[in-house]
């Protein structure tokens, strides 16, 4: 039996409902005429331009034009410190619309929620009312983007983290639509596994807010390593992309071809806050602001990380032939 799904078309920003039957909505994203695909990845950004958010946005605009990007991926923590208060919160325009103004960034933004987003009105960010304010905005808990060459599965990782439920400290989380937690997680994992198993995409990418592996402040997310990572390994996922740690980072898995890519440096970064810099598989770590680009063809993937001045800090290539995984 196939996976139940929603299917939506993004043309290129306006989307239309074409089928309704399941949990994960699916969006169709066209690639370039030559079949290639390019996009930027940014996380942990929404601070009304402060902490170099505006400078990072400026460099994203320049690189977006150079690469002729097709869309932007946001790895969550979209609005600080406590998400949006409502769909009418001016922070949406002050931290998003008025910051990412470059022509090259006027493309679809695919976004997931981070833990800080859950500290506000989480459902506000999911509301189509925000899309009426800025047509670029598309944020759901979990969903799929079929970009022909690549299939990107966005996963709502915040509910996986037990401490947010058991020891929220002084924070109040908006768990509407989540409880009972175990049921929510079990269904989500089933949907992700089913989508990955059925995918015939050349490149399989999973995006979440929390890191599976990181040497940054928060480190590994044990719940994801336990429950999500085995599914990624079993289904030949190429890249897991996340934010949460306010840094740029590349770790190669030591037991599979998966590359763990952290892009959580969209504004406030944590200078000097790292651990296990001698960790096996660590290819790159930067404790400052910046973003990441992804360029895909049938046979090649190029990942690049940029600092707040637009300088390339790290570049990495993966090659494929007849479905094989290899990299340099």
PDB file of C-alpha atoms in Angstrom:
ATOM      1  CA  UNK A   1       0.000   0.000   0.000  1.00  0.00           C
ATOM      2  CA  UNK A   2       1.408   3.406  -0.944  1.00  0.00           C
ATOM      3  CA  UNK A   3       1.949   6.326   1.406  1.00  0.00           C
ATOM      4  CA  UNK A   4      -1.097   8.542   1.916  1.00  0.00           C
ATOM      5  CA  UNK A   5      -0.233  12.081   0.993  1.00  0.00           C
ATOM      6  CA  UNK A   6      -1.231  15.584   0.143  1.00  0.00           C
ATOM      7  CA  UNK A   7       0.019  16.851  -3.202  1.00  0.00           C
ATOM      8  CA  UNK A   8       0.488  20.527  -3.901  1.00  0.00           C
ATOM      9  CA  UNK A   9       1.945  22.462  -6.803  1.00  0.00           C
ATOM     10  CA  UNK A  10       4.251  25.437  -6.312  1.00  0.00           C
ATOM     11  CA  UNK A  11       4.076  27.573  -9.455  1.00  0.00           C
ATOM     12  CA  UNK A  12       6.522  28.985  -8.456  1.00  0.00           C
ATOM     13  CA  UNK A  13       5.226  30.629  -5.294  1.00  0.00           C
ATOM     14  CA  UNK A  14       1.473  30.181  -5.491  1.00  0.00           C
ATOM     15  CA  UNK A  15       0.407  26.657  -4.602  1.00  0.00           C
ATOM     16  CA  UNK A  16      -2.792  24.758  -5.364  1.00  0.00           C
ATOM     17  CA  UNK A  17      -4.315  21.772  -3.646  1.00  0.00           C
ATOM     18  CA  UNK A  18      -4.587  18.762  -5.967  1.00  0.00           C
ATOM     19  CA  UNK A  19      -5.196  15.784  -3.685  1.00  0.00           C
ATOM     20  CA  UNK A  20      -6.058  15.141  -0.063  1.00  0.00           C
ATOM     21  CA  UNK A  21      -5.629  11.804   1.660  1.00  0.00           C
ATOM     22  CA  UNK A  22      -2.982  11.758   4.385  1.00  0.00           C
ATOM     23  CA  UNK A  23      -0.608  13.384   6.845  1.00  0.00           C
ATOM     24  CA  UNK A  24       2.349  14.782   4.910  1.00  0.00           C
ATOM     25  CA  UNK A  25       1.596  17.445   2.352  1.00  0.00           C
ATOM     26  CA  UNK A  26       3.643  17.236  -0.830  1.00  0.00           C
ATOM     27  CA  UNK A  27       4.718  20.271  -2.856  1.00  0.00           C
ATOM     28  CA  UNK A  28       6.011  20.153  -6.416  1.00  0.00           C
ATOM     29  CA  UNK A  29       8.973  22.463  -7.023  1.00  0.00           C
ATOM     30  CA  UNK A  30      10.247  22.871 -10.573  1.00  0.00           C
ATOM     31  CA  UNK A  31      13.972  22.615 -11.238  1.00  0.00           C
ATOM     32  CA  UNK A  32      15.874  24.598 -13.860  1.00  0.00           C
ATOM     33  CA  UNK A  33      15.542  23.932 -17.576  1.00  0.00           C
ATOM     34  CA  UNK A  34      18.750  21.891 -17.560  1.00  0.00           C
ATOM     35  CA  UNK A  35      17.442  19.755 -14.699  1.00  0.00           C
ATOM     36  CA  UNK A  36      19.767  21.248 -12.077  1.00  0.00           C
ATOM     37  CA  UNK A  37      18.695  22.699  -8.747  1.00  0.00           C
ATOM     38  CA  UNK A  38      20.176  25.284  -6.399  1.00  0.00           C
ATOM     39  CA  UNK A  39      19.001  26.699  -3.086  1.00  0.00           C
ATOM     40  CA  UNK A  40      20.185  28.403   0.088  1.00  0.00           C
ATOM     41  CA  UNK A  41      19.812  27.118   3.644  1.00  0.00           C
ATOM     42  CA  UNK A  42      19.521  29.464   6.637  1.00  0.00           C
ATOM     43  CA  UNK A  43      18.478  28.915  10.235  1.00  0.00           C
ATOM     44  CA  UNK A  44      18.013  30.647  13.591  1.00  0.00           C
ATOM     45  CA  UNK A  45      17.584  34.076  12.093  1.00  0.00           C
ATOM     46  CA  UNK A  46      14.563  36.211  13.085  1.00  0.00           C
ATOM     47  CA  UNK A  47      15.921  39.129  15.136  1.00  0.00           C
ATOM     48  CA  UNK A  48      14.649  42.211  13.262  1.00  0.00           C
ATOM     49  CA  UNK A  49      18.013  42.529  11.533  1.00  0.00           C
ATOM     50  CA  UNK A  50      20.111  42.463  14.719  1.00  0.00           C
ATOM     51  CA  UNK A  51      23.158  40.285  15.421  1.00  0.00           C
ATOM     52  CA  UNK A  52      24.254  40.597  11.771  1.00  0.00           C
ATOM     53  CA  UNK A  53      20.983  39.165  10.431  1.00  0.00           C
ATOM     54  CA  UNK A  54      20.803  41.983   7.879  1.00  0.00           C
ATOM     55  CA  UNK A  55      24.414  41.460   6.812  1.00  0.00           C
ATOM     56  CA  UNK A  56      23.848  37.733   6.324  1.00  0.00           C
ATOM     57  CA  UNK A  57      20.687  38.513   4.342  1.00  0.00           C
ATOM     58  CA  UNK A  58      22.664  40.878   2.103  1.00  0.00           C
ATOM     59  CA  UNK A  59      25.250  38.201   1.315  1.00  0.00           C
ATOM     60  CA  UNK A  60      22.494  35.652   0.736  1.00  0.00           C
ATOM     61  CA  UNK A  61      21.034  37.997  -1.851  1.00  0.00           C
ATOM     62  CA  UNK A  62      24.346  38.263  -3.684  1.00  0.00           C
ATOM     63  CA  UNK A  63      24.950  34.530  -3.674  1.00  0.00           C
ATOM     64  CA  UNK A  64      21.334  33.817  -4.546  1.00  0.00           C
ATOM     65  CA  UNK A  65      21.730  35.906  -7.686  1.00  0.00           C
ATOM     66  CA  UNK A  66      25.038  34.281  -8.608  1.00  0.00           C
ATOM     67  CA  UNK A  67      23.643  30.769  -8.242  1.00  0.00           C
ATOM     68  CA  UNK A  68      20.216  31.631  -9.668  1.00  0.00           C
ATOM     69  CA  UNK A  69      18.586  29.866  -6.724  1.00  0.00           C
ATOM     70  CA  UNK A  70      15.243  28.129  -7.033  1.00  0.00           C
ATOM     71  CA  UNK A  71      14.149  28.495  -3.392  1.00  0.00           C
ATOM     72  CA  UNK A  72      15.318  28.983   0.209  1.00  0.00           C
ATOM     73  CA  UNK A  73      15.166  26.483   3.076  1.00  0.00           C
ATOM     74  CA  UNK A  74      14.771  27.680   6.668  1.00  0.00           C
ATOM     75  CA  UNK A  75      15.814  25.211   9.362  1.00  0.00           C
ATOM     76  CA  UNK A  76      13.690  26.833  12.079  1.00  0.00           C
ATOM     77  CA  UNK A  77      13.847  29.245  14.995  1.00  0.00           C
ATOM     78  CA  UNK A  78      12.382  31.710  12.568  1.00  0.00           C
ATOM     79  CA  UNK A  79      11.404  34.368  15.136  1.00  0.00           C
ATOM     80  CA  UNK A  80      13.151  35.173  18.420  1.00  0.00           C
ATOM     81  CA  UNK A  81      12.950  34.933  21.279  1.00  0.00           C
ATOM     82  CA  UNK A  82       9.525  33.370  21.574  1.00  0.00           C
ATOM     83  CA  UNK A  83       8.126  32.866  18.090  1.00  0.00           C
ATOM     84  CA  UNK A  84       5.195  34.965  16.899  1.00  0.00           C
ATOM     85  CA  UNK A  85       2.497  36.201  19.270  1.00  0.00           C
ATOM     86  CA  UNK A  86      -0.183  35.871  16.571  1.00  0.00           C
ATOM     87  CA  UNK A  87      -0.653  36.125  12.818  1.00  0.00           C
ATOM     88  CA  UNK A  88      -0.758  39.896  13.330  1.00  0.00           C
ATOM     89  CA  UNK A  89       2.625  40.077  15.082  1.00  0.00           C
ATOM     90  CA  UNK A  90       4.710  42.788  13.348  1.00  0.00           C
ATOM     91  CA  UNK A  91       7.790  40.636  13.924  1.00  0.00           C
ATOM     92  CA  UNK A  92       6.854  38.634  10.818  1.00  0.00           C
ATOM     93  CA  UNK A  93       7.486  41.583   8.532  1.00  0.00           C
ATOM     94  CA  UNK A  94      10.187  43.140  10.692  1.00  0.00           C
ATOM     95  CA  UNK A  95      12.267  39.952  10.805  1.00  0.00           C
ATOM     96  CA  UNK A  96      11.407  38.410   7.432  1.00  0.00           C
ATOM     97  CA  UNK A  97       9.779  40.592   4.772  1.00  0.00           C
ATOM     98  CA  UNK A  98      11.818  43.715   5.534  1.00  0.00           C
ATOM     99  CA  UNK A  99      15.130  41.857   5.881  1.00  0.00           C
ATOM    100  CA  UNK A 100      15.327  39.444   2.941  1.00  0.00           C
ATOM    101  CA  UNK A 101      14.668  42.060   0.286  1.00  0.00           C
ATOM    102  CA  UNK A 102      17.102  41.074  -2.490  1.00  0.00           C
ATOM    103  CA  UNK A 103      15.497  40.180  -5.818  1.00  0.00           C
ATOM    104  CA  UNK A 104      17.149  36.761  -5.768  1.00  0.00           C
ATOM    105  CA  UNK A 105      15.449  35.933  -2.449  1.00  0.00           C
ATOM    106  CA  UNK A 106      11.942  36.604  -3.781  1.00  0.00           C
ATOM    107  CA  UNK A 107      11.477  32.864  -4.224  1.00  0.00           C
ATOM    108  CA  UNK A 108       9.572  30.260  -2.239  1.00  0.00           C
ATOM    109  CA  UNK A 109      10.803  29.852   1.347  1.00  0.00           C
ATOM    110  CA  UNK A 110      10.218  26.403   2.831  1.00  0.00           C
ATOM    111  CA  UNK A 111      10.358  26.566   6.625  1.00  0.00           C
ATOM    112  CA  UNK A 112      10.042  24.292   9.641  1.00  0.00           C
ATOM    113  CA  UNK A 113       9.426  25.246  13.262  1.00  0.00           C
ATOM    114  CA  UNK A 114      12.193  25.383  15.851  1.00  0.00           C
ATOM    115  CA  UNK A 115      11.945  25.167  19.628  1.00  0.00           C
ATOM    116  CA  UNK A 116      11.814  28.975  19.963  1.00  0.00           C
ATOM    117  CA  UNK A 117       8.907  29.056  17.495  1.00  0.00           C
ATOM    118  CA  UNK A 118       6.987  26.671  19.746  1.00  0.00           C
ATOM    119  CA  UNK A 119       7.366  29.153  22.620  1.00  0.00           C
ATOM    120  CA  UNK A 120       4.977  31.514  20.871  1.00  0.00           C
ATOM    121  CA  UNK A 121       1.837  30.930  18.839  1.00  0.00           C
ATOM    122  CA  UNK A 122       3.225  28.028  16.802  1.00  0.00           C
ATOM    123  CA  UNK A 123       0.114  27.745  14.692  1.00  0.00           C
ATOM    124  CA  UNK A 124       0.449  31.381  13.598  1.00  0.00           C
ATOM    125  CA  UNK A 125       3.485  30.482  11.498  1.00  0.00           C
ATOM    126  CA  UNK A 126       1.473  27.711   9.833  1.00  0.00           C
ATOM    127  CA  UNK A 127      -1.381  30.045   8.920  1.00  0.00           C
ATOM    128  CA  UNK A 128      -2.125  30.902   5.271  1.00  0.00           C
ATOM    129  CA  UNK A 129      -2.767  34.429   6.499  1.00  0.00           C
ATOM    130  CA  UNK A 130       0.991  34.954   6.645  1.00  0.00           C
ATOM    131  CA  UNK A 131       1.256  33.872   3.004  1.00  0.00           C
ATOM    132  CA  UNK A 132      -1.183  36.666   2.176  1.00  0.00           C
ATOM    133  CA  UNK A 133       1.197  39.118   3.842  1.00  0.00           C
ATOM    134  CA  UNK A 134       4.265  37.681   2.095  1.00  0.00           C
ATOM    135  CA  UNK A 135       3.670  35.136  -0.655  1.00  0.00           C
ATOM    136  CA  UNK A 136       7.138  33.612  -0.198  1.00  0.00           C
ATOM    137  CA  UNK A 137       6.234  32.152   3.183  1.00  0.00           C
ATOM    138  CA  UNK A 138       5.403  28.456   3.505  1.00  0.00           C
ATOM    139  CA  UNK A 139       5.762  26.826   6.908  1.00  0.00           C
ATOM    140  CA  UNK A 140       4.295  23.513   8.052  1.00  0.00           C
ATOM    141  CA  UNK A 141       5.163  21.088  10.802  1.00  0.00           C
ATOM    142  CA  UNK A 142       6.277  18.334   8.415  1.00  0.00           C
ATOM    143  CA  UNK A 143       5.974  18.111   4.636  1.00  0.00           C
ATOM    144  CA  UNK A 144       7.661  17.021   1.408  1.00  0.00           C
ATOM    145  CA  UNK A 145       9.098  19.066  -1.441  1.00  0.00           C
ATOM    146  CA  UNK A 146       9.499  17.122  -4.655  1.00  0.00           C
ATOM    147  CA  UNK A 147      12.034  19.099  -6.662  1.00  0.00           C
ATOM    148  CA  UNK A 148      12.328  16.476  -9.420  1.00  0.00           C
ATOM    149  CA  UNK A 149      16.046  15.883  -8.977  1.00  0.00           C
ATOM    150  CA  UNK A 150      15.731  15.870  -5.197  1.00  0.00           C
ATOM    151  CA  UNK A 151      13.108  14.997  -2.649  1.00  0.00           C
ATOM    152  CA  UNK A 152      13.292  17.045   0.532  1.00  0.00           C
ATOM    153  CA  UNK A 153      11.418  15.882   3.610  1.00  0.00           C
ATOM    154  CA  UNK A 154      10.914  18.497   6.319  1.00  0.00           C
ATOM    155  CA  UNK A 155      10.528  16.989   9.793  1.00  0.00           C
ATOM    156  CA  UNK A 156       9.085  18.602  12.917  1.00  0.00           C
ATOM    157  CA  UNK A 157      11.852  17.705  15.383  1.00  0.00           C
ATOM    158  CA  UNK A 158      10.934  19.800  18.437  1.00  0.00           C
ATOM    159  CA  UNK A 159       8.338  17.321  19.794  1.00  0.00           C
ATOM    160  CA  UNK A 160      11.023  14.592  19.832  1.00  0.00           C
ATOM    161  CA  UNK A 161      12.971  16.356  22.598  1.00  0.00           C
ATOM    162  CA  UNK A 162      11.727  15.078  25.969  1.00  0.00           C
ATOM    163  CA  UNK A 163      13.204  17.900  28.033  1.00  0.00           C
ATOM    164  CA  UNK A 164      10.828  20.458  26.496  1.00  0.00           C
ATOM    165  CA  UNK A 165       7.951  18.478  28.017  1.00  0.00           C
ATOM    166  CA  UNK A 166       9.525  17.233  31.237  1.00  0.00           C
ATOM    167  CA  UNK A 167      11.624  20.263  32.187  1.00  0.00           C
ATOM    168  CA  UNK A 168      10.487  23.349  30.252  1.00  0.00           C
ATOM    169  CA  UNK A 169      12.134  25.677  32.795  1.00  0.00           C
ATOM    170  CA  UNK A 170      10.431  29.069  32.517  1.00  0.00           C
ATOM    171  CA  UNK A 171       9.250  28.518  28.962  1.00  0.00           C
ATOM    172  CA  UNK A 172       5.700  27.887  27.847  1.00  0.00           C
ATOM    173  CA  UNK A 173       5.376  25.755  24.718  1.00  0.00           C
ATOM    174  CA  UNK A 174       2.423  25.683  22.354  1.00  0.00           C
ATOM    175  CA  UNK A 175       1.755  21.945  22.056  1.00  0.00           C
ATOM    176  CA  UNK A 176      -1.599  22.259  20.285  1.00  0.00           C
ATOM    177  CA  UNK A 177      -1.777  19.512  17.661  1.00  0.00           C
ATOM    178  CA  UNK A 178       1.093  17.549  19.251  1.00  0.00           C
ATOM    179  CA  UNK A 179      -0.306  15.721  22.281  1.00  0.00           C
ATOM    180  CA  UNK A 180      -0.337  12.847  22.843  1.00  0.00           C
ATOM    181  CA  UNK A 181       3.359  13.192  22.034  1.00  0.00           C
ATOM    182  CA  UNK A 182       4.216   9.509  21.557  1.00  0.00           C
ATOM    183  CA  UNK A 183       1.369   9.042  19.107  1.00  0.00           C
ATOM    184  CA  UNK A 184       2.409  12.150  17.170  1.00  0.00           C
ATOM    185  CA  UNK A 185       6.037  11.010  16.908  1.00  0.00           C
ATOM    186  CA  UNK A 186       5.126   7.446  15.942  1.00  0.00           C
ATOM    187  CA  UNK A 187       2.893   8.640  13.117  1.00  0.00           C
ATOM    188  CA  UNK A 188       5.487  11.128  11.913  1.00  0.00           C
ATOM    189  CA  UNK A 189       8.245   8.501  11.820  1.00  0.00           C
ATOM    190  CA  UNK A 190       5.947   6.178   9.896  1.00  0.00           C
ATOM    191  CA  UNK A 191       5.176   8.903   7.354  1.00  0.00           C
ATOM    192  CA  UNK A 192       8.854   9.792   6.931  1.00  0.00           C
ATOM    193  CA  UNK A 193       9.882   6.172   6.498  1.00  0.00           C
ATOM    194  CA  UNK A 194       7.138   5.559   3.973  1.00  0.00           C
ATOM    195  CA  UNK A 195       8.016   8.664   1.948  1.00  0.00           C
ATOM    196  CA  UNK A 196      11.703   7.803   1.860  1.00  0.00           C
ATOM    197  CA  UNK A 197      11.042   4.184   0.945  1.00  0.00           C
ATOM    198  CA  UNK A 198       8.868   5.198  -2.009  1.00  0.00           C
ATOM    199  CA  UNK A 199      11.147   7.987  -3.219  1.00  0.00           C
ATOM    200  CA  UNK A 200      12.916   7.544  -6.532  1.00  0.00           C
ATOM    201  CA  UNK A 201      14.703  10.893  -6.329  1.00  0.00           C
ATOM    202  CA  UNK A 202      18.376  11.067  -7.233  1.00  0.00           C
ATOM    203  CA  UNK A 203      19.094  12.962  -4.033  1.00  0.00           C
ATOM    204  CA  UNK A 204      17.273  12.356  -0.758  1.00  0.00           C
ATOM    205  CA  UNK A 205      17.414  15.191   1.753  1.00  0.00           C
ATOM    206  CA  UNK A 206      15.857  15.493   5.210  1.00  0.00           C
ATOM    207  CA  UNK A 207      15.542  18.848   6.987  1.00  0.00           C
ATOM    208  CA  UNK A 208      14.839  19.358  10.687  1.00  0.00           C
ATOM    209  CA  UNK A 209      15.556  22.020  13.254  1.00  0.00           C
ATOM    210  CA  UNK A 210      17.567  19.931  15.702  1.00  0.00           C
ATOM    211  CA  UNK A 211      20.918  18.366  14.906  1.00  0.00           C
ATOM    212  CA  UNK A 212      21.377  14.618  14.863  1.00  0.00           C
ATOM    213  CA  UNK A 213      25.130  15.129  15.174  1.00  0.00           C
ATOM    214  CA  UNK A 214      26.827  18.362  16.202  1.00  0.00           C
ATOM    215  CA  UNK A 215      29.892  19.603  18.074  1.00  0.00           C
ATOM    216  CA  UNK A 216      28.119  22.889  18.825  1.00  0.00           C
ATOM    217  CA  UNK A 217      26.504  24.109  22.031  1.00  0.00           C
ATOM    218  CA  UNK A 218      23.552  21.687  22.048  1.00  0.00           C
ATOM    219  CA  UNK A 219      25.441  18.731  20.606  1.00  0.00           C
ATOM    220  CA  UNK A 220      23.738  15.559  19.392  1.00  0.00           C
ATOM    221  CA  UNK A 221      19.989  15.178  19.813  1.00  0.00           C
ATOM    222  CA  UNK A 222      19.773  11.711  21.300  1.00  0.00           C
ATOM    223  CA  UNK A 223      16.083  11.249  20.529  1.00  0.00           C
ATOM    224  CA  UNK A 224      16.727  11.839  16.820  1.00  0.00           C
ATOM    225  CA  UNK A 225      19.802   9.607  16.848  1.00  0.00           C
ATOM    226  CA  UNK A 226      17.674   6.852  18.355  1.00  0.00           C
ATOM    227  CA  UNK A 227      14.464   7.150  16.349  1.00  0.00           C
ATOM    228  CA  UNK A 228      15.109   9.091  13.119  1.00  0.00           C
ATOM    229  CA  UNK A 229      18.690   8.256  12.153  1.00  0.00           C
ATOM    230  CA  UNK A 230      18.078   4.508  11.602  1.00  0.00           C
ATOM    231  CA  UNK A 231      15.330   5.403   9.119  1.00  0.00           C
ATOM    232  CA  UNK A 232      17.654   7.767   7.249  1.00  0.00           C
ATOM    233  CA  UNK A 233      20.383   5.129   7.059  1.00  0.00           C
ATOM    234  CA  UNK A 234      18.029   2.397   5.886  1.00  0.00           C
ATOM    235  CA  UNK A 235      16.702   4.571   3.064  1.00  0.00           C
ATOM    236  CA  UNK A 236      19.936   5.958   1.651  1.00  0.00           C
ATOM    237  CA  UNK A 237      19.443   9.578   2.664  1.00  0.00           C
ATOM    238  CA  UNK A 238      22.236  11.783   1.361  1.00  0.00           C
ATOM    239  CA  UNK A 239      21.970  14.873   3.566  1.00  0.00           C
ATOM    240  CA  UNK A 240      20.429  15.783   6.890  1.00  0.00           C
ATOM    241  CA  UNK A 241      20.229  19.582   7.243  1.00  0.00           C
ATOM    242  CA  UNK A 242      19.448  21.395  10.489  1.00  0.00           C
ATOM    243  CA  UNK A 243      19.854  24.529  12.576  1.00  0.00           C
ATOM    244  CA  UNK A 244      19.518  24.833  16.388  1.00  0.00           C
ATOM    245  CA  UNK A 245      23.245  25.178  17.056  1.00  0.00           C
ATOM    246  CA  UNK A 246      24.160  28.724  16.057  1.00  0.00           C
ATOM    247  CA  UNK A 247      27.050  27.764  13.835  1.00  0.00           C
ATOM    248  CA  UNK A 248      27.981  26.304  10.459  1.00  0.00           C
ATOM    249  CA  UNK A 249      29.057  22.693  10.486  1.00  0.00           C
ATOM    250  CA  UNK A 250      29.699  19.599   8.365  1.00  0.00           C
ATOM    251  CA  UNK A 251      30.033  16.116   9.851  1.00  0.00           C
ATOM    252  CA  UNK A 252      30.297  12.951   7.747  1.00  0.00           C
ATOM    253  CA  UNK A 253      28.643   9.923   9.279  1.00  0.00           C
ATOM    254  CA  UNK A 254      31.178   7.198  10.060  1.00  0.00           C
ATOM    255  CA  UNK A 255      28.710   4.364   9.403  1.00  0.00           C
ATOM    256  CA  UNK A 256      26.846   5.542   6.294  1.00  0.00           C
ATOM    257  CA  UNK A 257      27.090   8.042   3.405  1.00  0.00           C
ATOM    258  CA  UNK A 258      24.916  10.586   5.274  1.00  0.00           C
ATOM    259  CA  UNK A 259      26.325  14.096   5.612  1.00  0.00           C
ATOM    260  CA  UNK A 260      25.144  16.143   8.613  1.00  0.00           C
ATOM    261  CA  UNK A 261      24.989  19.829   7.664  1.00  0.00           C
ATOM    262  CA  UNK A 262      24.242  22.529  10.238  1.00  0.00           C
ATOM    263  CA  UNK A 263      23.162  25.976   9.051  1.00  0.00           C
ATOM    264  CA  UNK A 264      21.953  27.769  12.163  1.00  0.00           C
ATOM    265  CA  UNK A 265      23.997  30.949  11.913  1.00  0.00           C
ATOM    266  CA  UNK A 266      21.441  33.352  10.463  1.00  0.00           C
ATOM    267  CA  UNK A 267      21.892  35.937  13.231  1.00  0.00           C
ATOM    268  CA  UNK A 268      23.205  35.493  16.770  1.00  0.00           C
ATOM    269  CA  UNK A 269      26.151  33.083  16.879  1.00  0.00           C
ATOM    270  CA  UNK A 270      27.976  31.534  19.815  1.00  0.00           C
ATOM    271  CA  UNK A 271      31.675  32.296  19.458  1.00  0.00           C
ATOM    272  CA  UNK A 272      33.929  29.700  21.045  1.00  0.00           C
ATOM    273  CA  UNK A 273      31.043  27.475  22.157  1.00  0.00           C
ATOM    274  CA  UNK A 274      32.051  24.083  20.795  1.00  0.00           C
ATOM    275  CA  UNK A 275      33.048  20.660  22.011  1.00  0.00           C
ATOM    276  CA  UNK A 276      34.637  17.540  20.563  1.00  0.00           C
ATOM    277  CA  UNK A 277      36.425  19.410  17.779  1.00  0.00           C
ATOM    278  CA  UNK A 278      38.516  16.258  17.333  1.00  0.00           C
ATOM    279  CA  UNK A 279      35.345  14.245  16.661  1.00  0.00           C
ATOM    280  CA  UNK A 280      35.682  11.605  13.970  1.00  0.00           C
ATOM    281  CA  UNK A 281      33.914  12.668  10.795  1.00  0.00           C
ATOM    282  CA  UNK A 282      34.057  16.412  11.500  1.00  0.00           C
ATOM    283  CA  UNK A 283      34.893  18.160   8.227  1.00  0.00           C
ATOM    284  CA  UNK A 284      34.183  21.783   9.110  1.00  0.00           C
ATOM    285  CA  UNK A 285      33.017  24.010  11.977  1.00  0.00           C
ATOM    286  CA  UNK A 286      32.550  27.790  12.110  1.00  0.00           C
ATOM    287  CA  UNK A 287      31.341  29.606  15.226  1.00  0.00           C
ATOM    288  CA  UNK A 288      30.159  32.758  13.457  1.00  0.00           C
ATOM    289  CA  UNK A 289      27.244  33.951  11.331  1.00  0.00           C
ATOM    290  CA  UNK A 290      26.628  32.730   7.805  1.00  0.00           C
ATOM    291  CA  UNK A 291      24.607  30.420   5.566  1.00  0.00           C
ATOM    292  CA  UNK A 292      24.866  27.462   3.198  1.00  0.00           C
ATOM    293  CA  UNK A 293      24.252  26.831  -0.491  1.00  0.00           C
ATOM    294  CA  UNK A 294      23.337  23.598  -2.259  1.00  0.00           C
ATOM    295  CA  UNK A 295      23.794  22.934  -5.974  1.00  0.00           C
ATOM    296  CA  UNK A 296      22.555  19.644  -7.430  1.00  0.00           C
ATOM    297  CA  UNK A 297      22.804  17.894 -10.788  1.00  0.00           C
ATOM    298  CA  UNK A 298      22.146  14.265 -11.736  1.00  0.00           C
ATOM    299  CA  UNK A 299      25.751  13.343 -10.925  1.00  0.00           C
ATOM    300  CA  UNK A 300      27.036  15.997  -8.527  1.00  0.00           C
ATOM    301  CA  UNK A 301      26.162  17.837  -5.325  1.00  0.00           C
ATOM    302  CA  UNK A 302      28.144  20.846  -4.188  1.00  0.00           C
ATOM    303  CA  UNK A 303      27.706  22.178  -0.661  1.00  0.00           C
ATOM    304  CA  UNK A 304      29.264  25.500   0.339  1.00  0.00           C
ATOM    305  CA  UNK A 305      29.303  27.493   3.576  1.00  0.00           C
ATOM    306  CA  UNK A 306      29.689  31.293   3.657  1.00  0.00           C
ATOM    307  CA  UNK A 307      30.504  33.717   6.442  1.00  0.00           C
ATOM    308  CA  UNK A 308      28.883  37.072   7.183  1.00  0.00           C
ATOM    309  CA  UNK A 309      31.066  38.718   4.523  1.00  0.00           C
ATOM    310  CA  UNK A 310      30.152  36.210   1.836  1.00  0.00           C
ATOM    311  CA  UNK A 311      33.525  34.449   1.942  1.00  0.00           C
ATOM    312  CA  UNK A 312      33.452  30.714   1.177  1.00  0.00           C
ATOM    313  CA  UNK A 313      34.648  28.897   4.279  1.00  0.00           C
ATOM    314  CA  UNK A 314      34.132  25.293   3.201  1.00  0.00           C
ATOM    315  CA  UNK A 315      33.179  23.544  -0.024  1.00  0.00           C
ATOM    316  CA  UNK A 316      32.379  19.858  -0.428  1.00  0.00           C
ATOM    317  CA  UNK A 317      31.335  17.713  -3.405  1.00  0.00           C
ATOM    318  CA  UNK A 318      29.531  14.396  -3.686  1.00  0.00           C
ATOM    319  CA  UNK A 319      29.293  12.383  -6.888  1.00  0.00           C
ATOM    320  CA  UNK A 320      26.800   9.762  -8.002  1.00  0.00           C
ATOM    321  CA  UNK A 321      26.783   7.215 -10.768  1.00  0.00           C
ATOM    322  CA  UNK A 322      23.935   4.769 -11.267  1.00  0.00           C
ATOM    323  CA  UNK A 323      22.679   5.427  -7.756  1.00  0.00           C
ATOM    324  CA  UNK A 324      25.995   4.916  -6.002  1.00  0.00           C
ATOM    325  CA  UNK A 325      27.107   7.197  -3.158  1.00  0.00           C
ATOM    326  CA  UNK A 326      30.617   8.636  -3.225  1.00  0.00           C
ATOM    327  CA  UNK A 327      32.218  11.878  -2.155  1.00  0.00           C
ATOM    328  CA  UNK A 328      35.394  13.903  -1.860  1.00  0.00           C
TER     329      UNK A 328
END
